[in-house]
Amino acid sequence: VLTQYNTLTRQFSNNLRFRFNIREGNDFWIVFNENTNTQLDRTDPELPRFEDRVLLIKYTHSFY
């Protein structure tokens, strides 16, 4: 888990990664990224609570 705060944009960024090593040379990844706004009292323009959310699934296979 990685959490960062950007003072310029006033956003939290969260990154959650799960790696499953099926066997040597084969990996299966599940990654979840999310950017959260902290300026919810802003009126012009209003900002949503979550800027973006991404769910990524990745499979790698190494050839020897």
Coordinates of N, CA, C and O in Angstrom, one line a residue, residues 1-17 33-38:
V1 N 0.8 -1.2 0.0 CA 0.0 0.0 0.0 C 0.9 1.2 0.0 O 1.8 1.3 0.8
L2 N 0.6 2.2 -0.9 CA 1.3 3.4 -1.0 C 0.3 4.6 -0.9 O -0.7 4.6 -1.7
T3 N 0.5 5.5 0.0 CA -0.4 6.7 0.1 C 0.5 7.9 0.0 O 1.5 8.0 0.7
Q4 N 0.1 8.9 -0.8 CA 0.8 10.1 -1.0 C -0.1 11.3 -0.9 O -1.3 11.1 -1.3
Y5 N 0.4 12.4 -0.4 CA -0.4 13.6 -0.4 C 0.3 14.7 -1.2 O 1.5 15.0 -1.0
N6 N -0.4 15.3 -2.2 CA 0.1 16.3 -3.1 C -0.4 17.7 -2.5 O -1.6 17.9 -2.6
T7 N 0.5 18.5 -2.0 CA 0.1 19.8 -1.4 C -0.3 20.8 -2.5 O -1.1 21.7 -2.2
L8 N 0.2 20.6 -3.7 CA -0.2 21.6 -4.8 C -1.7 21.4 -5.2 O -2.4 22.3 -5.3
T9 N -2.1 20.2 -5.4 CA -3.5 19.9 -5.8 C -4.4 19.5 -4.7 O -5.6 19.3 -4.9
R10 N -3.8 19.3 -3.5 CA -4.5 18.9 -2.3 C -5.3 17.6 -2.5 O -6.5 17.5 -2.3
Q11 N -4.6 16.6 -3.0 CA -5.1 15.3 -3.2 C -4.3 14.2 -2.5 O -3.1 14.3 -2.5
F12 N -5.0 13.2 -2.1 CA -4.4 12.0 -1.6 C -4.4 11.0 -2.8 O -5.4 10.9 -3.5
S13 N -3.3 10.3 -3.0 CA -3.2 9.2 -4.0 C -3.0 7.9 -3.2 O -2.0 7.8 -2.4
N14 N -3.8 6.9 -3.5 CA -3.7 5.6 -2.9 C -3.4 4.6 -4.0 O -4.0 4.6 -5.0
N15 N -2.5 3.7 -3.7 CA -2.1 2.6 -4.6 C -2.0 1.3 -3.8 O -1.3 1.2 -2.9
L16 N -2.8 0.4 -4.2 CA -2.9 -0.9 -3.5 C -2.6 -2.0 -4.5 O -3.2 -2.1 -5.6
R17 N -1.5 -2.8 -4.2 CA -1.1 -3.9 -5.2 C -1.1 -5.2 -4.5 O -0.6 -5.4 -3.4
N33 N -5.8 1.9 -8.0 CA -5.3 3.3 -7.8 C -6.5 4.2 -7.6 O -7.6 4.1 -8.2
E34 N -6.4 5.2 -6.7 CA -7.5 6.1 -6.4 C -6.9 7.5 -6.0 O -5.9 7.6 -5.3
N35 N -7.4 8.6 -6.6 CA -7.1 9.9 -6.2 C -8.3 10.6 -5.5 O -9.4 10.6 -6.1
T36 N -8.1 11.1 -4.3 CA -9.1 11.7 -3.5 C -8.9 13.2 -3.3 O -7.8 13.6 -2.9
N37 N -9.9 14.0 -3.6 CA -9.8 15.4 -3.4 C -10.1 15.7 -1.9 O -10.9 15.1 -1.3
T38 N -9.4 16.7 -1.3 CA -9.6 17.1 0.0 C -10.3 18.5 0.1 O -10.7 18.9 1.2

